[in-house]
mmCIF file of C-alpha atoms in Angstrom:
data_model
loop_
_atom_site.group_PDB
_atom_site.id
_atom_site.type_symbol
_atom_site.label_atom_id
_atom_site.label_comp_id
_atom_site.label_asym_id
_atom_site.label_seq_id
_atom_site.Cartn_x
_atom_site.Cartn_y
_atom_site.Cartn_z
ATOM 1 C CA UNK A 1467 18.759 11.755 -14.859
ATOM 2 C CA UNK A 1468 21.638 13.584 -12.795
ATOM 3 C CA UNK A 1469 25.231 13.042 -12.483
ATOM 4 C CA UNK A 1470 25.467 13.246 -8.504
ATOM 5 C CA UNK A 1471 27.631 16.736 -8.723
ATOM 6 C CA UNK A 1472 25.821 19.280 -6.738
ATOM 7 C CA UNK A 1473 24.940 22.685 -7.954
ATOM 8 C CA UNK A 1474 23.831 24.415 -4.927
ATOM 9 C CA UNK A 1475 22.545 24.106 -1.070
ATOM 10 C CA UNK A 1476 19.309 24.525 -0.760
ATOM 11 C CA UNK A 1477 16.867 25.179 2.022
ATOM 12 C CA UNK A 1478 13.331 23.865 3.103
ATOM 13 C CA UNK A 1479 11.426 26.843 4.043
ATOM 14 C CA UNK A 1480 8.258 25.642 4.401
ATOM 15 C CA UNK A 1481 6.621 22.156 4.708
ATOM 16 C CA UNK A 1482 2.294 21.422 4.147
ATOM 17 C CA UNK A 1483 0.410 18.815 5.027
ATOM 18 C CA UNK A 1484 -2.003 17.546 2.290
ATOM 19 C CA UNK A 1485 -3.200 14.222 3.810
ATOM 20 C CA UNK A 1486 0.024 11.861 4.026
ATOM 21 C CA UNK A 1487 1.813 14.045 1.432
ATOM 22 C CA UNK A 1488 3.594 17.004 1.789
ATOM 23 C CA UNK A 1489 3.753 20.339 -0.412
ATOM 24 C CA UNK A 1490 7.625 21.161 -0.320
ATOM 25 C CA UNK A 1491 9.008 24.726 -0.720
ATOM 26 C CA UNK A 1492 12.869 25.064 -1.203
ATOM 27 C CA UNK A 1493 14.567 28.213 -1.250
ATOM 28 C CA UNK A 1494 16.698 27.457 -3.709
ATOM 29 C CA UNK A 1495 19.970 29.414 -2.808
ATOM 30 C CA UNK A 1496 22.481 29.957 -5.586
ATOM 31 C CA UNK A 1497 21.021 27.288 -8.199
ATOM 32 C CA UNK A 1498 20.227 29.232 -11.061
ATOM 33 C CA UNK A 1499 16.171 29.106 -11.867
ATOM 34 C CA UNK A 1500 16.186 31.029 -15.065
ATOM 35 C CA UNK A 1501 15.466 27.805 -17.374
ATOM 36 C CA UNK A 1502 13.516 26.186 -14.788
ATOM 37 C CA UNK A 1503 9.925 25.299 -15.929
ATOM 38 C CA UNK A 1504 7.207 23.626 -14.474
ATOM 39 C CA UNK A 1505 7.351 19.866 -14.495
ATOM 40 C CA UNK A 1506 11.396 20.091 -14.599
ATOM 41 C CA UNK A 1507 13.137 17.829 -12.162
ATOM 42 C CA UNK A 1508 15.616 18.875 -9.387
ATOM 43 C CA UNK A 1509 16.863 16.174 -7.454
ATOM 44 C CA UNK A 1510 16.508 17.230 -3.552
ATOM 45 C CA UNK A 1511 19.054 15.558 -1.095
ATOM 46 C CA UNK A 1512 18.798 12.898 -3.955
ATOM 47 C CA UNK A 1513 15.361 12.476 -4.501
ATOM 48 C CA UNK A 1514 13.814 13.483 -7.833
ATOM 49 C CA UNK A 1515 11.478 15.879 -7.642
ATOM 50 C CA UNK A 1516 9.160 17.365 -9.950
ATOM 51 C CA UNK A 1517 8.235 21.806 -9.787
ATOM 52 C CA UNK A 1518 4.871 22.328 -9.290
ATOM 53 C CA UNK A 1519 5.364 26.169 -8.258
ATOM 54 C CA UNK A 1520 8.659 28.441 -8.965
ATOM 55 C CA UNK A 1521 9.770 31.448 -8.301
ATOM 56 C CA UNK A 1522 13.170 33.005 -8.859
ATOM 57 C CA UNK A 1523 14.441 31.869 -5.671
ATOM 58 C CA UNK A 1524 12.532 29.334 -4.640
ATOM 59 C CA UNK A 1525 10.246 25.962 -6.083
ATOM 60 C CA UNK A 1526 7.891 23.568 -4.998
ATOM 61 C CA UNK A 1527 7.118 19.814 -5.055
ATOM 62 C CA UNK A 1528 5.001 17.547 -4.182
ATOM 63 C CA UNK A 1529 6.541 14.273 -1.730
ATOM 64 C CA UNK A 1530 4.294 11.543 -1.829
ATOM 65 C CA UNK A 1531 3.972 9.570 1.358
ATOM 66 C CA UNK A 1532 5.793 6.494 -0.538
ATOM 67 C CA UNK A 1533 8.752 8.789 -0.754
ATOM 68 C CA UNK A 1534 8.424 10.242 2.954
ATOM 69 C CA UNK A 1535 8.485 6.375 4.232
ATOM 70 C CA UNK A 1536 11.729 5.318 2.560
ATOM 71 C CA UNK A 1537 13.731 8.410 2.110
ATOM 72 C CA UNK A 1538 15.492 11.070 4.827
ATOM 73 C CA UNK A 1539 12.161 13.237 4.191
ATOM 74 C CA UNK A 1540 10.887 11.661 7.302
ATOM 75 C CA UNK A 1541 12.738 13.492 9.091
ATOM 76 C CA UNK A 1542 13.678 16.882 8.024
ATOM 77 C CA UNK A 1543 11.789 20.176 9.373
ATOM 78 C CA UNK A 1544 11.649 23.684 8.036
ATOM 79 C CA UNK A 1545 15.093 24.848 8.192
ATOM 80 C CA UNK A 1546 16.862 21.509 6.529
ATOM 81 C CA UNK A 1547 19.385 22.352 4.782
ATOM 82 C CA UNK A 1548 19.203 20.013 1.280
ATOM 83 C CA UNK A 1549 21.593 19.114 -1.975
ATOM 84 C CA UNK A 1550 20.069 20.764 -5.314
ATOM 85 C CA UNK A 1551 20.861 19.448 -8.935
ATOM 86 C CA UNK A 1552 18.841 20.146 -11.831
ATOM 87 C CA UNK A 1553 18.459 17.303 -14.208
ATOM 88 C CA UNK A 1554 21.503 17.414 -16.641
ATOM 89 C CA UNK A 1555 21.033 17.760 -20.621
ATOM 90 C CA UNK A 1556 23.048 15.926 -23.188
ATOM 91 C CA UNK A 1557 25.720 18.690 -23.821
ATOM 92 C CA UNK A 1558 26.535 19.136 -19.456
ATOM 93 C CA UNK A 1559 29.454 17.851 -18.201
ATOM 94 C CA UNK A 1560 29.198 13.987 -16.993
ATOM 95 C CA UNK A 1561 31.535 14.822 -13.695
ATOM 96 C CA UNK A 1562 30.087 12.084 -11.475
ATOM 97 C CA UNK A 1563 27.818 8.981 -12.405
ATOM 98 C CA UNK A 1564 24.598 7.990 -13.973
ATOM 99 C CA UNK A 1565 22.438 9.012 -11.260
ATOM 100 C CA UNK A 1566 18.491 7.914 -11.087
ATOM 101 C CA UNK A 1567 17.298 9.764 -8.253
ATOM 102 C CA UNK A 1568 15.246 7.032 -6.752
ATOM 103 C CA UNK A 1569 16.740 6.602 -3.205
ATOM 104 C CA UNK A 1570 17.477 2.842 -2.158
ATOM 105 C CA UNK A 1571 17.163 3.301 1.418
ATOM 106 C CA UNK A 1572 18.370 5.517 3.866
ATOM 107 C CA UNK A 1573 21.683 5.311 5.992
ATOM 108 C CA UNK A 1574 23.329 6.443 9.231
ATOM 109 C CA UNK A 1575 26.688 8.220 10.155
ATOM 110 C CA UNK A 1576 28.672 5.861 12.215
ATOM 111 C CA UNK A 1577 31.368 8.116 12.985
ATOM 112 C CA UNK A 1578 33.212 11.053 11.699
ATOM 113 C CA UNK A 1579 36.914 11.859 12.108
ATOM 114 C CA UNK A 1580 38.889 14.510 11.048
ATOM 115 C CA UNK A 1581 42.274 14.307 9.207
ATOM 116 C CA UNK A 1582 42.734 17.466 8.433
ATOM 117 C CA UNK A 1583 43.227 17.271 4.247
ATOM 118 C CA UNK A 1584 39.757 15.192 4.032
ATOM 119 C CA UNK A 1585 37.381 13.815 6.790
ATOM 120 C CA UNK A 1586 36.864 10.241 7.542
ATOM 121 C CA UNK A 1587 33.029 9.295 7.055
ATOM 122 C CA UNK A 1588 31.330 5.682 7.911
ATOM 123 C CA UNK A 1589 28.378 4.966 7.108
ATOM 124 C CA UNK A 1590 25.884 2.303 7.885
ATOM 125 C CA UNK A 1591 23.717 1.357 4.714
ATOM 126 C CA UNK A 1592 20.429 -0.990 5.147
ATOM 127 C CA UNK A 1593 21.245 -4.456 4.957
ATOM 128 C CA UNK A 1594 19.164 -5.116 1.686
ATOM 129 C CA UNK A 1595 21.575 -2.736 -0.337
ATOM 130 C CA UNK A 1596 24.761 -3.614 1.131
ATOM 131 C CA UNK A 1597 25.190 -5.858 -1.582
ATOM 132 C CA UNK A 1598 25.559 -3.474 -4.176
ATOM 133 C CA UNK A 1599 28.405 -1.394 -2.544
ATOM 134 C CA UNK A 1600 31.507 -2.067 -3.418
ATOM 135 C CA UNK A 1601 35.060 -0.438 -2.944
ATOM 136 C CA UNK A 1602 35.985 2.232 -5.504
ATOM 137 C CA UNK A 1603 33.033 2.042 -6.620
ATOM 138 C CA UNK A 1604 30.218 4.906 -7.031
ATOM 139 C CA UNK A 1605 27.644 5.623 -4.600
ATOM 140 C CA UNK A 1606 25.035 8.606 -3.835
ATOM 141 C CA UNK A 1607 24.423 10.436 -0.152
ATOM 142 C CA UNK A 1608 21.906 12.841 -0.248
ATOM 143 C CA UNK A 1609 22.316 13.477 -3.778
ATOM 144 C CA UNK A 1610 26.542 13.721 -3.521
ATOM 145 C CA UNK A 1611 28.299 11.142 -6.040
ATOM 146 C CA UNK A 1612 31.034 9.575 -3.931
ATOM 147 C CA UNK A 1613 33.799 6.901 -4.050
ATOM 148 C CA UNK A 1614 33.673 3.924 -1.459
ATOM 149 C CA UNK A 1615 36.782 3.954 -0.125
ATOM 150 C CA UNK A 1616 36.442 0.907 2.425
ATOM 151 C CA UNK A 1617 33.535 -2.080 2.705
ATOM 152 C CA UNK A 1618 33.390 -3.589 6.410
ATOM 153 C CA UNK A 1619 29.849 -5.649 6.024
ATOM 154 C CA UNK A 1620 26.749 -3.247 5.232
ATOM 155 C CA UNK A 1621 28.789 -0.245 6.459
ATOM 156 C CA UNK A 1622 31.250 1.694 3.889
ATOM 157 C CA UNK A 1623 33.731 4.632 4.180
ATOM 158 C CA UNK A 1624 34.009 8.024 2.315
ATOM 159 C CA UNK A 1625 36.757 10.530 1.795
ATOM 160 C CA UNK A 1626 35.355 13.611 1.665
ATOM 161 C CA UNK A 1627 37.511 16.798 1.094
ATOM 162 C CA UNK A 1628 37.170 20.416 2.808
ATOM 163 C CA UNK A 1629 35.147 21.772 -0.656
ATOM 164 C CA UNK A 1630 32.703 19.400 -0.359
ATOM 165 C CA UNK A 1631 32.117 19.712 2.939
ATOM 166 C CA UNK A 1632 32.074 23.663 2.529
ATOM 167 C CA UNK A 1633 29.110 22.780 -0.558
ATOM 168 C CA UNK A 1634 26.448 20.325 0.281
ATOM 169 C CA UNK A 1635 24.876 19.173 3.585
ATOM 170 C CA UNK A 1636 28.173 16.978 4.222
ATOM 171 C CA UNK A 1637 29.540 19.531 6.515
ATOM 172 C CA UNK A 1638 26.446 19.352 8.682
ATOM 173 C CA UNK A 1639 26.631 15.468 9.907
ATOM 174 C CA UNK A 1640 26.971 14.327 12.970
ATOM 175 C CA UNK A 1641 27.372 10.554 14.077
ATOM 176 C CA UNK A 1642 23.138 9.012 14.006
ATOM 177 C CA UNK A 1643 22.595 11.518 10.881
ATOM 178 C CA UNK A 1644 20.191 9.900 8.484
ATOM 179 C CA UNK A 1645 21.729 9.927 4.894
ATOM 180 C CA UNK A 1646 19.785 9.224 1.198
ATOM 181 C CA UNK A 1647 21.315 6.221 -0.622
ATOM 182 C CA UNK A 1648 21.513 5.540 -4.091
ATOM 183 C CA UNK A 1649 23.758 2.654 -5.509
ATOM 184 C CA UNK A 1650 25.111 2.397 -8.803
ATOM 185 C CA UNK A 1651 22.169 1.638 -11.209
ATOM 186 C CA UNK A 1652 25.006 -0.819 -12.770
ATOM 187 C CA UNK A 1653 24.827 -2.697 -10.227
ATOM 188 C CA UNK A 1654 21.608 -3.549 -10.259
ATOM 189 C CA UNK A 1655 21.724 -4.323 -13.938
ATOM 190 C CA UNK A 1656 24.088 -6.912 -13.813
ATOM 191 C CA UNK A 1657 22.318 -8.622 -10.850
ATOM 192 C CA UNK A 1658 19.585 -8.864 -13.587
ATOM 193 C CA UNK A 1659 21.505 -9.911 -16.447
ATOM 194 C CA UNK A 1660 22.811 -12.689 -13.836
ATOM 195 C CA UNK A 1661 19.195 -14.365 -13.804
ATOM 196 C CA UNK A 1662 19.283 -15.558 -17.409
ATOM 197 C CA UNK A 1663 16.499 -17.265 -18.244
ATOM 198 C CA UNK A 1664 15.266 -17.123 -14.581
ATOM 199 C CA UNK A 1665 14.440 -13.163 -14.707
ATOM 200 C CA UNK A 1666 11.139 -13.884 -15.907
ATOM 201 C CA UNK A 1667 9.826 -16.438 -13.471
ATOM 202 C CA UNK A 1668 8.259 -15.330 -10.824
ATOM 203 C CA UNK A 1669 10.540 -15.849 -7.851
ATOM 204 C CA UNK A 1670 13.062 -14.245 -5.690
ATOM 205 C CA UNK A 1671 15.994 -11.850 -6.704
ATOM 206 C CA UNK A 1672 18.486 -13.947 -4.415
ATOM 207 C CA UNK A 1673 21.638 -15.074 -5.951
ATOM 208 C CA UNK A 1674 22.734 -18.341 -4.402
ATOM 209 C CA UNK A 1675 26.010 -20.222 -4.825
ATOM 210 C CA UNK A 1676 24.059 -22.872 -6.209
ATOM 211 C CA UNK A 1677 22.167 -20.355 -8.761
ATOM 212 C CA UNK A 1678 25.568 -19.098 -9.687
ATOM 213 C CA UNK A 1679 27.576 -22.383 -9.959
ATOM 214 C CA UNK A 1680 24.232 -23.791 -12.524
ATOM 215 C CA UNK A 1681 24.785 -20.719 -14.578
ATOM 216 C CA UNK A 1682 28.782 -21.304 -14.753
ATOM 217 C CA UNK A 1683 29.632 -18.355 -12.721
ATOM 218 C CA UNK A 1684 31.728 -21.036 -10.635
ATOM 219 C CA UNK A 1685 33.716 -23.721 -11.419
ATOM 220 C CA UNK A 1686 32.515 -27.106 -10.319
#
């Protein structure tokens, strides 16, 4: 589990082929690896990943090709700069949100535009998801919790100020950038909660009007 508040940037130094996966070596910049052990998670860009190898700057993992075909991993290249966060224990501060690290899909910069105090970031998010984003509420790029600031259809907006831009791969994005998404896991609950009884038969996850007005979330 993470929070979404990144601890350091991170860069891919080195990326092998074992059939469709990949072995994964991060130099690991300013994140501190003295209680790192093997097995430990460290969310990369948003994706959970588990150390295989570790050094004092560095660590491995392996990226299955399940992960590769629905996260940003498709297309990064030795010299990608990534988002680190080590997986936070009971007594850390809860700064962002519950973060899984299982990426929903992956997004793309519409535009970028510069106020000055914060820059202006839209982003278009995968139809399927666009459900689950809402304004002011929580969302994960690339590992960075965020607040939606505006909803126009599947694409949202983010504020981002200069220190976060300065911190994390934010600063780097340019308009067709591909971007991790991760939506509030409370979302998702209370689209399941919603089914009632229905959860357990085997159908869709659609909500309908009429699915909604039979379990009296509208009045007739």
């Amino acid at each position: 589990m993470f929070t979404g508040i990144v601890a350091a940037l991170g860069t891919i130094t080195k990326l092998h082929r074992r059939g469709e996966d990949i072995r994964l070596t991060v130099s690991s910049g300013k994140l501190d690896m003295s209680d790192v052990a093997l097995g430990d998670s460290i969310a990369t860009n948003g994706v959970c990943l588990t150390v295989v190898e570790f050094g004092n700057d560095y660590y491995c993992a392996d990226v299955s090709a399940e992960t590769i075909k629905y996260t940003g991993f498709a297309h990064y290249s030795t010299g990608s700069k990534v988002n680190l966060e080590k997986a936070m224990r009971p007594t850390d501060r809860f700064g962002g949100h519950i973060v899984s690290g299982h990426v929903d899909g992956v997004g793309t910069i519409n535009s970028i535009t510069d106020h000055g105090e914060y820059v202006e970031i839209w982003v278009e998010a995968p139809a399927d998801i666009a459900k689950y984003i809402a304004h002011k509420g929580s969302i994960t790029v690339d590992g960075v919790s965020l607040t939606v600031n505006e909803v126009q259809g599947a694409a949202f907006m983010l504020w981002i100020i200069p220190h976060t831009l300065q911190e994390t791969v934010i600063g780097e994005y340019k308009a067709g950038s591909q971007v991790n998404l991760e939506v509030d896991v409370v979302a998702r609950y209370i689209e399941r909660l919603m089914q009632g009884k229905h959860a357990a038969e085997p159908t869709n996850n659609d909500i309908s009007m009429a699915f909604l007005a039979e379990n009296g979330f509208l009045k007739k």
